[in-house]
Amino acid sequence: MQIKTVRIERFKSIKDITFDASELTAIVGKNNYGKTAIYEAIQMFFNCSKVNTKDIHMNRSNQLPIITIEFKDVTIENLHTLLKSKNESDTDTWVSENNFNGYLTITATFNTNSHSISYNLVSTGKEKINNKDLKICLPEIKYISSIRQPEDTTFNNKTSNIQQLMDLLTSEDEEEEISFDKNTHSISSIKKSLKQHEERKVKQISQDITGRFQNILGHDSLSIDINVESTDIVYKHKTKIIDHDIQSHSGDYSANGGFDILSSGTGMQSVMILTILEAYVEHNVEKDFILIIEEPEVYLHPSLQRKMIKALKKVSESNQVLISSHSPLVVSQLSPSQLISIRKNNGITSIIDYEPEDLINELGIKPDDVFQYTNVLFVEGSDDKELIQALVTKYVDNNLVDEHVADQLKILDVDGIKTMSFYANARIMNTINSSFHKNYNFWILTDSDGDTPDEVKSEIEKDLKGDSRKIYDQSKLFTLNHYALESYFINDKILPFIANVTASDAERISKRYFDIYREKREMKNQSLLKKVDFQNKFKPKNFFDTKKDVFYEMTWQLDITEIEIIKNIQQGWSKRSIKEIIESIDIETLMDTDMKEITNALTDIFNTIKKKQS
């Protein structure tokens, strides 16, 4: 279950606001505008918390808050739990009567006297939901506050910011085996033995307490029964930073004891949060949670702020992420559809409509250095930029374009053409063109992300706003047929340049991947596979990024030989840059593959530049 829409009424500075949440959503506004209040309301809903007097809007105790959340990706199993259905037919009846299609709206209200929370389904019957049943279905909230001090804890005062994120990396596999006393045991079998041991103990305790209980009552019509509901293994971690500039008397750096990460400053804790998020993405740990992180950029160097938003984007591919931010660098990497702009007037928080130019002005989002270039090519990511620059060099080296012409093309990585960074650059381009009679050209190169080129173009045109719409020219939009740049390297002629694989192995694994990709894309198109699952599991990046063998065996259904081939390729990919790979391939081979689609786009661009010069 993920959040689709949130409505908050009468909570702190919020009178009544409603907003849609995407996979990654950022709330933007000045200090004390109510960003934290929004996230506290969401946590109150998820944590089944009581409302406090300080949470009531304008201290009007007779008007308690109401929090309504519409969820998406709700399963039939979720419904069965929430409705307490006795059988599947009861759930099926509810589904039919309410036209259920995977969306579910739940309202949280508070008791006037006790201030306790209760939930109701917004449906034809407005069924009441048990708090415990709802918590079973809801994903866990991981909340990172903006004030990262040693005493800082999460909203429920149980776990520190760092400890919450560390939990993401320490997942427990029930079938993982542990060896001791020359025997091998799974974690599940150990838990079972521990539970049986504890049950024997509490059985004796139950009998003892029952005897005393009945003696006190003077009759035996009542007894005490103690049960072991569950058994868990709890690990408590302590994270230290070892300073290698401090050497102990023994000469052992680690012997200095280090210092607890929780006692370090705000900047160091922010770096640690970034480190954990990057590790979470790298290890591809599957956990169901929603991450709320306020001001992820706090006390980070600009280069680390860029890495932070990149990591959060990766996390949002599998888990919903909600952030707040003041940083021009962070906001510039997000699209307008991912941004919620808030204001506060007369003590009341509200959401405002805005144009990209409004945020560019307010946050001071700066364009790239485009002033000295009359020809600009916008690409989506740093890897795309590296590939295009390597191909341009290849063009020059093979006399396919004059070096003077090539030098006139500026390649800009704006991390997506829907981002605020693109809008900032488009704004400058529009101003320049208005002043210099449209002597400046710019092109956009974007991949398909699993959609068709026409679908991508339609989506782009729908999202264009302000100055970017004024300078948009469909003839200068190159929408590639493949999912991403990695797709162009999955080719039997190119893979032998990446790793020591035979032509037959390269052909086998390339064909296997694209067969899987096309099958799953068709399932996605027929709504048999969620788009997010298709993108997360079958994107070409997974071909080159190292994952556990079980992923390729179970998800891609590769055999042992195919897994060995792909692991070999991954080793070669990790040792060389995209630039080095392109340099090692002759231009004829490149143009004899699907890479020709990209080189054709470059040829069109250079022809336009040369035509303008003549």
XYZ file of C-alpha atoms in Angstrom:
614
model
C 0.000 0.000 0.000
C 1.239 3.456 -0.935
C -0.172 6.906 -0.246
C -2.044 8.429 -3.206
C -3.823 11.425 -1.689
C -3.713 13.080 1.735
C -6.291 15.404 3.263
C -5.577 17.000 6.656
C -8.192 19.044 8.508
C -7.822 21.084 11.710
C -4.322 19.924 12.665
C -1.901 22.470 14.147
C -1.503 25.312 11.598
C -3.433 23.342 8.964
C -7.085 24.242 8.492
C -7.772 22.075 5.435
C -5.272 20.937 2.789
C -5.275 18.168 0.196
C -2.394 16.978 -1.961
C -1.396 14.031 -4.127
C 1.718 12.040 -3.280
C 3.903 10.419 -5.935
C 6.696 7.870 -5.447
C 8.911 10.826 -4.442
C 7.232 13.951 -3.076
C 8.885 17.096 -1.702
C 7.133 19.761 0.349
C 8.725 23.154 -0.217
C 8.198 26.215 1.980
C 9.928 28.566 4.362
C 10.605 27.780 8.031
C 7.502 27.579 10.221
C 5.197 27.217 7.221
C 3.891 23.818 8.378
C 6.011 21.208 6.575
C 6.660 19.250 9.765
C 2.979 19.474 10.760
C 1.999 17.721 7.532
C 4.370 14.828 8.205
C 3.357 14.622 11.880
C -0.271 14.229 10.813
C 0.674 11.389 8.459
C 2.650 9.693 11.240
C -0.244 10.087 13.649
C -2.449 8.241 11.135
C 0.078 5.429 10.657
C 1.017 5.083 14.325
C -2.589 5.056 15.639
C -1.613 7.872 18.017
C -3.766 10.007 20.268
C -4.137 13.682 19.444
C -2.661 16.142 21.941
C -4.082 19.532 22.839
C -1.165 21.240 21.052
C -2.128 19.438 17.834
C -5.598 20.992 17.636
C -6.000 23.777 15.083
C -6.273 27.207 16.707
C -6.785 25.462 20.097
C -10.432 24.796 19.272
C -10.960 21.742 21.458
C -14.454 21.157 20.089
C -13.079 20.710 16.547
C -10.628 17.819 16.551
C -8.447 16.918 13.549
C -9.547 14.658 10.715
C -6.937 12.879 8.574
C -8.032 11.153 5.375
C -5.657 9.129 3.204
C -6.417 7.440 -0.086
C -4.163 4.444 -0.699
C -3.194 2.763 -3.959
C -1.902 -0.748 -4.632
C -4.327 -2.168 -2.047
C -4.565 -5.952 -2.365
C -7.514 -8.267 -1.846
C -5.599 -9.699 1.130
C -5.467 -6.184 2.635
C -9.219 -5.858 2.179
C -9.857 -9.276 3.719
C -7.909 -8.198 6.831
C -9.494 -4.747 7.124
C -13.038 -5.981 6.601
C -12.550 -8.953 8.934
C -14.234 -11.047 6.255
C -15.162 -14.534 7.365
C -14.714 -15.877 3.839
C -13.650 -14.763 0.360
C -17.242 -14.298 -0.811
C -17.776 -11.532 1.787
C -14.771 -9.657 0.411
C -15.904 -10.275 -3.169
C -19.300 -8.802 -2.352
C -17.719 -5.665 -0.892
C -15.435 -5.355 -3.940
C -18.429 -5.512 -6.269
C -20.607 -3.099 -4.272
C -17.830 -0.487 -3.987
C -16.276 -0.867 -7.473
C -12.923 -1.614 -5.849
C -9.964 -1.126 -8.222
C -6.947 -1.150 -5.931
C -7.686 2.208 -4.277
C -8.998 2.612 -0.745
C -9.798 5.743 1.278
C -9.578 5.644 5.071
C -10.513 8.461 7.463
C -9.030 8.892 10.949
C -11.046 10.790 13.564
C -10.495 11.404 17.275
C -12.709 10.819 20.289
C -13.818 14.092 21.934
C -13.137 12.838 25.472
C -10.211 10.404 25.209
C -8.616 11.916 22.066
C -7.979 8.350 20.870
C -7.943 7.631 17.164
C -10.428 5.535 15.199
C -10.685 4.651 11.511
C -13.447 4.245 8.958
C -13.444 3.105 5.351
C -14.880 5.737 3.038
C -17.246 3.433 1.147
C -20.925 2.730 0.685
C -21.211 1.400 4.210
C -18.458 3.437 5.966
C -17.179 0.367 7.800
C -15.228 0.884 11.017
C -11.670 -0.512 10.927
C -9.878 -2.089 13.870
C -6.632 -0.242 14.683
C -4.588 -3.448 14.931
C -5.881 -4.733 11.601
C -4.952 -1.459 9.921
C -1.418 -1.556 11.324
C -0.982 -5.041 9.864
C -1.718 -3.681 6.378
C 0.087 -0.332 6.531
C 3.756 -0.076 5.547
C 6.121 0.996 8.310
C 7.017 4.684 8.546
C 10.724 5.560 8.767
C 10.940 9.175 9.907
C 14.129 11.243 9.880
C 13.784 14.649 11.512
C 15.656 17.755 10.389
C 17.279 18.209 13.818
C 19.872 15.434 13.992
C 21.314 15.641 17.470
C 22.352 12.825 19.838
C 19.170 13.212 21.874
C 17.038 13.459 18.728
C 14.616 10.591 18.316
C 11.797 9.714 16.033
C 8.206 10.818 16.416
C 7.348 7.849 18.638
C 10.429 8.381 20.865
C 11.675 4.832 20.432
C 14.469 4.839 17.909
C 17.086 7.308 16.721
C 17.252 8.531 13.143
C 20.370 6.465 12.417
C 19.054 3.327 14.116
C 15.834 3.450 12.096
C 17.751 3.429 8.823
C 20.181 0.778 10.036
C 17.151 -1.499 10.416
C 16.769 -1.357 6.629
C 20.114 -3.084 6.143
C 19.741 -5.746 8.810
C 16.952 -7.806 7.328
C 16.531 -11.299 8.689
C 16.038 -14.295 6.414
C 13.980 -16.947 8.209
C 15.605 -19.695 6.132
C 19.152 -18.443 6.677
C 21.197 -21.223 8.247
C 23.503 -20.953 11.249
C 26.088 -23.571 12.207
C 27.036 -24.413 15.791
C 27.932 -27.598 17.658
C 28.695 -29.181 14.253
C 25.009 -28.882 13.305
C 23.212 -26.552 10.916
C 19.951 -24.859 11.901
C 17.717 -22.362 10.121
C 16.680 -19.217 11.986
C 13.045 -20.350 11.777
C 13.868 -23.696 13.429
C 15.819 -21.907 16.178
C 12.843 -19.634 16.825
C 10.557 -22.660 16.931
C 12.780 -24.380 19.507
C 12.974 -21.201 21.602
C 9.195 -20.873 21.512
C 8.689 -24.496 22.580
C 11.177 -23.979 25.416
C 9.365 -20.840 26.565
C 5.956 -22.521 26.277
C 7.066 -25.253 28.680
C 8.131 -22.578 31.175
C 4.964 -20.503 30.949
C 2.791 -23.592 31.184
C 4.225 -24.264 34.642
C 3.866 -20.582 35.516
C 0.207 -20.637 34.367
C -0.510 -23.600 36.616
C 1.181 -21.956 39.597
C -0.589 -18.610 39.120
C -3.951 -20.327 38.495
C -3.706 -22.156 41.852
C -2.958 -18.939 43.729
C -5.607 -17.020 41.746
C -8.306 -19.598 42.567
C -7.304 -19.692 46.232
C -7.767 -15.939 46.470
C -11.154 -16.088 44.699
C -12.309 -19.085 46.747
C -13.491 -21.071 43.681
C -12.049 -22.749 40.600
C -14.432 -21.508 37.904
C -11.734 -19.213 36.503
C -8.154 -19.977 35.541
C -5.123 -18.197 34.082
C -3.693 -19.153 30.703
C -0.386 -17.635 29.523
C 0.634 -18.198 25.906
C 3.734 -17.410 23.876
C 2.325 -15.418 20.965
C 5.568 -15.124 19.052
C 9.304 -15.496 19.370
C 11.797 -13.096 17.877
C 15.542 -12.661 17.842
C 16.494 -9.067 18.613
C 19.856 -7.607 17.633
C 21.017 -4.339 19.173
C 23.679 -2.582 17.122
C 26.007 0.206 18.118
C 27.689 2.119 15.314
C 31.041 3.775 15.965
C 33.291 5.948 13.852
C 36.979 5.053 14.088
C 39.323 8.006 13.602
C 42.384 6.662 11.794
C 44.320 9.819 12.541
C 44.299 8.853 16.222
C 46.661 6.011 16.999
C 46.623 4.080 20.282
C 49.762 3.264 22.266
C 49.699 -0.235 20.780
C 49.727 1.160 17.250
C 46.227 -0.179 16.544
C 43.966 2.550 15.131
C 40.777 0.664 16.010
C 41.895 0.299 19.622
C 41.201 3.985 20.276
C 37.584 2.968 20.746
C 36.154 5.468 18.306
C 33.026 7.428 19.072
C 29.336 6.629 18.819
C 27.765 7.963 15.608
C 24.803 9.160 17.698
C 27.125 11.506 19.621
C 28.495 13.082 16.443
C 27.414 16.367 14.938
C 24.579 17.077 12.510
C 26.818 17.071 9.439
C 28.349 13.688 10.235
C 24.930 12.166 10.926
C 23.668 13.477 7.580
C 26.662 11.851 5.862
C 25.867 8.603 7.685
C 22.229 8.784 6.559
C 23.392 9.221 2.960
C 25.788 6.282 3.370
C 23.033 3.983 4.669
C 20.628 4.977 1.889
C 23.266 4.270 -0.766
C 23.991 0.895 0.852
C 20.249 0.106 0.939
C 19.982 0.823 -2.791
C 23.124 -1.183 -3.581
C 22.053 -4.253 -1.594
C 18.526 -4.121 -3.037
C 16.971 -5.081 0.308
C 13.224 -5.572 -0.102
C 11.279 -3.999 2.760
C 7.847 -2.420 2.856
C 8.177 1.065 4.314
C 7.571 4.748 3.614
C 10.542 7.030 4.200
C 9.866 10.541 5.523
C 13.016 12.645 5.718
C 12.995 16.327 6.533
C 15.657 18.504 4.930
C 17.822 15.634 3.644
C 20.388 18.205 2.531
C 20.995 19.646 5.995
C 24.707 20.409 6.609
C 25.794 18.529 3.473
C 28.272 19.893 0.936
C 26.577 20.677 -2.439
C 28.190 17.646 -4.081
C 26.785 15.425 -1.310
C 23.370 17.053 -1.639
C 23.312 15.856 -5.250
C 24.268 12.362 -4.113
C 21.547 12.473 -1.447
C 18.729 13.263 -3.881
C 20.094 10.651 -6.283
C 19.961 8.038 -3.496
C 16.437 9.096 -2.524
C 15.317 8.755 -6.143
C 16.693 5.216 -6.164
C 14.908 4.368 -2.907
C 11.652 5.757 -4.356
C 11.784 3.191 -7.157
C 10.651 0.563 -4.655
C 9.495 2.526 -1.589
C 7.572 5.775 -1.285
C 9.686 8.749 -0.184
C 8.375 12.021 1.286
C 10.801 14.872 1.961
C 10.850 18.562 2.811
C 13.565 20.837 1.495
C 14.895 24.388 1.172
C 17.817 23.415 -1.039
C 17.933 24.772 -4.615
C 20.181 21.818 -5.511
C 17.719 19.236 -4.215
C 14.615 20.890 -5.662
C 16.319 21.436 -9.033
C 16.552 17.645 -9.466
C 12.789 17.150 -9.019
C 9.900 17.702 -11.411
C 7.030 20.121 -10.694
C 4.682 17.141 -10.276
C 6.840 15.985 -7.355
C 6.761 19.349 -5.566
C 4.153 20.665 -3.111
C 4.569 24.389 -2.397
C 3.078 25.697 0.860
C 2.536 29.131 2.395
C 1.304 30.435 5.738
C -1.008 33.427 6.008
C -2.466 34.605 9.330
C -1.135 31.449 10.975
C -2.852 29.064 8.538
C -0.902 26.705 6.266
C -2.139 26.316 2.708
C -0.979 24.716 -0.542
C -0.552 27.112 -3.453
C -0.526 26.667 -7.200
C 2.718 27.782 -8.765
C 4.592 28.006 -12.015
C 8.135 26.609 -12.185
C 9.400 30.185 -12.469
C 7.957 30.943 -9.007
C 10.099 28.299 -7.299
C 13.125 29.177 -9.420
C 12.877 32.747 -8.112
C 12.088 31.839 -4.511
C 14.808 29.221 -4.057
C 17.382 30.770 -6.355
C 17.685 27.732 -8.643
C 20.522 28.620 -10.991
C 20.880 27.543 -14.625
C 23.999 25.902 -15.980
C 26.624 27.868 -17.875
C 24.816 28.084 -21.222
C 25.622 31.683 -22.110
C 28.740 30.966 -24.181
C 27.061 28.183 -26.198
C 24.542 28.642 -29.003
C 23.773 24.896 -29.254
C 22.738 22.879 -26.212
C 21.789 19.194 -25.923
C 19.895 18.273 -22.759
C 20.317 14.675 -21.548
C 18.793 12.973 -18.525
C 21.722 11.737 -16.455
C 25.480 11.772 -15.939
C 25.893 8.385 -17.658
C 23.974 9.679 -20.687
C 26.276 12.694 -20.805
C 29.377 10.501 -20.629
C 28.085 8.301 -23.474
C 27.208 11.243 -25.753
C 30.547 12.960 -25.106
C 32.389 9.709 -25.903
C 30.443 9.347 -29.161
C 31.179 12.974 -30.106
C 34.894 12.277 -29.574
C 34.495 9.182 -31.760
C 32.929 11.347 -34.477
C 35.854 13.789 -34.377
C 38.518 11.047 -34.331
C 36.939 9.405 -37.391
C 36.526 12.712 -39.268
C 32.745 12.423 -39.248
C 32.451 15.958 -37.909
C 34.845 18.887 -37.736
C 36.253 19.493 -34.266
C 35.242 23.164 -34.485
C 31.608 22.126 -35.052
C 31.706 19.543 -32.262
C 33.068 22.125 -29.807
C 29.978 24.290 -30.348
C 27.684 21.667 -28.789
C 27.170 21.928 -25.026
C 25.890 18.717 -23.406
C 23.955 19.344 -20.186
C 22.877 16.723 -17.668
C 19.687 17.988 -16.002
C 18.698 14.655 -14.397
C 15.468 14.476 -16.381
C 13.695 16.928 -18.650
C 10.844 17.353 -16.189
C 13.124 18.655 -13.431
C 13.302 22.198 -12.125
C 16.902 22.293 -13.362
C 15.634 21.891 -16.926
C 13.058 24.642 -16.378
C 15.756 26.996 -15.065
C 17.856 26.398 -18.170
C 14.823 26.670 -20.458
C 14.008 30.016 -18.895
C 17.433 31.390 -19.772
C 17.255 29.889 -23.287
C 13.901 31.583 -23.861
C 15.263 34.928 -22.692
C 18.309 34.609 -24.950
C 16.223 33.616 -27.959
C 13.829 36.502 -27.407
C 16.763 38.903 -27.369
C 18.770 37.369 -30.212
C 16.008 36.371 -32.636
C 16.138 32.638 -31.974
C 19.777 32.155 -32.978
C 20.163 29.639 -30.153
C 19.279 25.955 -30.626
C 18.641 23.265 -28.089
C 17.752 19.599 -28.362
C 16.458 17.006 -25.898
C 17.573 13.366 -25.844
C 15.502 11.075 -23.633
C 15.074 7.328 -23.285
C 11.746 5.512 -23.088
C 11.765 3.957 -19.581
C 9.739 1.064 -20.996
C 7.097 3.158 -22.771
C 6.771 3.813 -26.514
C 8.385 6.967 -27.984
C 4.915 8.391 -28.703
C 3.861 7.831 -25.087
C 7.012 9.574 -23.871
C 6.450 12.557 -26.181
C 2.842 12.840 -25.057
C 3.879 12.772 -21.390
C 6.554 15.415 -21.976
C 4.168 17.755 -23.766
C 1.590 17.329 -21.018
C 4.094 18.347 -18.330
C 5.701 21.291 -20.127
C 5.060 24.600 -18.402
C 6.122 28.222 -18.638
C 9.279 29.061 -20.566
C 9.998 25.434 -21.425
C 6.752 25.285 -23.439
C 7.677 28.477 -25.287
C 10.910 27.020 -26.623
C 9.738 23.431 -27.090
C 10.155 22.079 -30.622
C 9.025 18.497 -31.207
C 11.420 18.143 -34.150
C 14.298 18.639 -31.714
C 13.130 15.966 -29.276
C 14.913 12.638 -29.732
C 13.002 9.917 -27.902
C 14.974 6.683 -27.988
C 13.262 3.348 -28.535
C 15.194 1.542 -25.821
C 14.489 1.701 -22.091
C 17.816 3.334 -21.143
C 21.382 3.772 -22.341
C 22.402 0.419 -20.810
C 20.089 -1.266 -23.330
C 22.426 -0.279 -26.168
C 25.316 -2.164 -24.570
C 23.324 -5.408 -24.295
C 24.366 -6.487 -27.770
C 26.296 -9.496 -29.057
C 28.731 -7.214 -30.926
C 29.385 -4.888 -27.966
C 29.470 -7.244 -24.951
C 32.806 -8.871 -25.994
C 34.378 -5.386 -25.670
C 33.104 -5.156 -22.091
C 34.122 -8.579 -20.767
C 35.867 -11.738 -21.849
C 32.819 -13.476 -23.299
C 32.517 -15.452 -26.502
C 30.358 -14.225 -29.386
C 27.943 -17.129 -28.834
C 27.616 -16.369 -25.093
C 27.103 -12.676 -25.870
C 24.385 -13.534 -28.378
C 22.733 -15.996 -25.988
C 22.539 -13.642 -22.999
C 21.505 -10.621 -25.106
C 18.653 -12.518 -26.728
C 17.620 -13.976 -23.366
C 17.410 -10.558 -21.727
C 15.396 -8.913 -24.485
C 13.032 -11.903 -24.666
C 12.358 -11.472 -20.938
C 12.112 -7.689 -21.289
C 9.589 -7.813 -24.149
C 7.487 -10.443 -22.358
C 7.312 -8.405 -19.153
C 6.699 -5.146 -21.026
C 3.709 -6.745 -22.726
C 2.438 -7.897 -19.322
C 2.832 -4.323 -18.100
C 0.915 -2.990 -21.098
C -1.916 -5.441 -20.367
C -1.954 -4.402 -16.675
C -0.827 -7.889 -15.646
C 2.332 -6.409 -14.123
C 2.603 -3.121 -12.243
C 4.691 -0.518 -14.036
C 6.831 0.040 -10.947
C 7.552 -3.713 -10.695
C 8.417 -3.851 -14.382
C 10.804 -0.919 -14.034
C 12.425 -2.137 -10.829
C 12.940 -5.773 -11.835
C 13.469 -5.776 -15.595
C 15.238 -2.505 -16.388
C 18.540 -2.958 -18.282
C 20.517 -1.506 -15.375
C 19.915 -4.804 -13.561
C 21.857 -6.519 -16.355
C 25.054 -4.703 -15.344
C 24.531 -4.004 -11.625
C 25.557 -6.874 -9.368
C 22.652 -8.664 -7.705
C 22.307 -11.926 -5.841
C 22.100 -15.077 -7.957
C 18.618 -15.766 -6.591
C 17.348 -12.589 -8.288
C 18.399 -13.816 -11.734
C 17.259 -17.353 -10.980
C 13.814 -16.526 -9.592
C 12.924 -13.183 -11.217
C 14.608 -13.510 -14.616
C 14.519 -17.338 -14.569
C 18.066 -17.658 -15.897
C 19.871 -20.993 -15.706
C 23.258 -21.485 -14.015
C 25.249 -20.948 -17.222
C 23.394 -17.738 -18.066
C 23.979 -16.417 -14.546
C 27.707 -17.137 -14.899
C 27.790 -15.228 -18.206
C 26.011 -12.209 -16.747
C 28.269 -12.183 -13.654
C 31.320 -12.205 -15.929
C 29.932 -9.236 -17.866
C 29.193 -7.367 -14.631
C 32.816 -7.714 -13.541
C 33.999 -6.193 -16.809
C 31.423 -3.393 -16.633
C 32.481 -2.453 -13.093
C 36.139 -2.120 -14.053
C 35.727 0.286 -16.968
C 33.931 3.564 -17.573
C 31.441 4.097 -20.385
C 33.990 6.362 -22.036
C 36.655 3.629 -21.975
C 34.240 1.065 -23.416
C 33.211 3.343 -26.299
C 36.863 4.181 -26.998
C 37.670 0.463 -27.410
C 34.943 -0.126 -30.051
C 35.474 0.881 -33.664
C 32.938 3.250 -35.174
C 31.785 0.713 -37.780
C 30.796 -1.766 -35.065
C 28.934 0.908 -33.106
C 26.938 1.929 -36.162
C 26.124 -1.704 -36.913
C 24.172 -1.946 -33.638
C 21.173 -0.164 -32.114
C 23.673 2.490 -30.986
C 23.095 3.885 -34.486
C 19.860 5.402 -33.183
C 21.927 7.704 -30.957
C 24.582 8.431 -33.599
C 21.800 9.364 -36.055
C 20.529 11.932 -33.572
C 24.046 13.367 -33.258
C 24.349 13.500 -37.055
C 21.108 15.516 -37.270
C 22.353 17.918 -34.593
C 25.721 18.493 -36.268
C 24.051 18.986 -39.656
C 21.860 21.707 -38.121
C 24.900 23.423 -36.591
C 26.788 23.328 -39.898
C 23.735 24.611 -41.798
C 23.431 27.550 -39.430
C 27.086 28.416 -40.011
C 26.820 28.414 -43.805
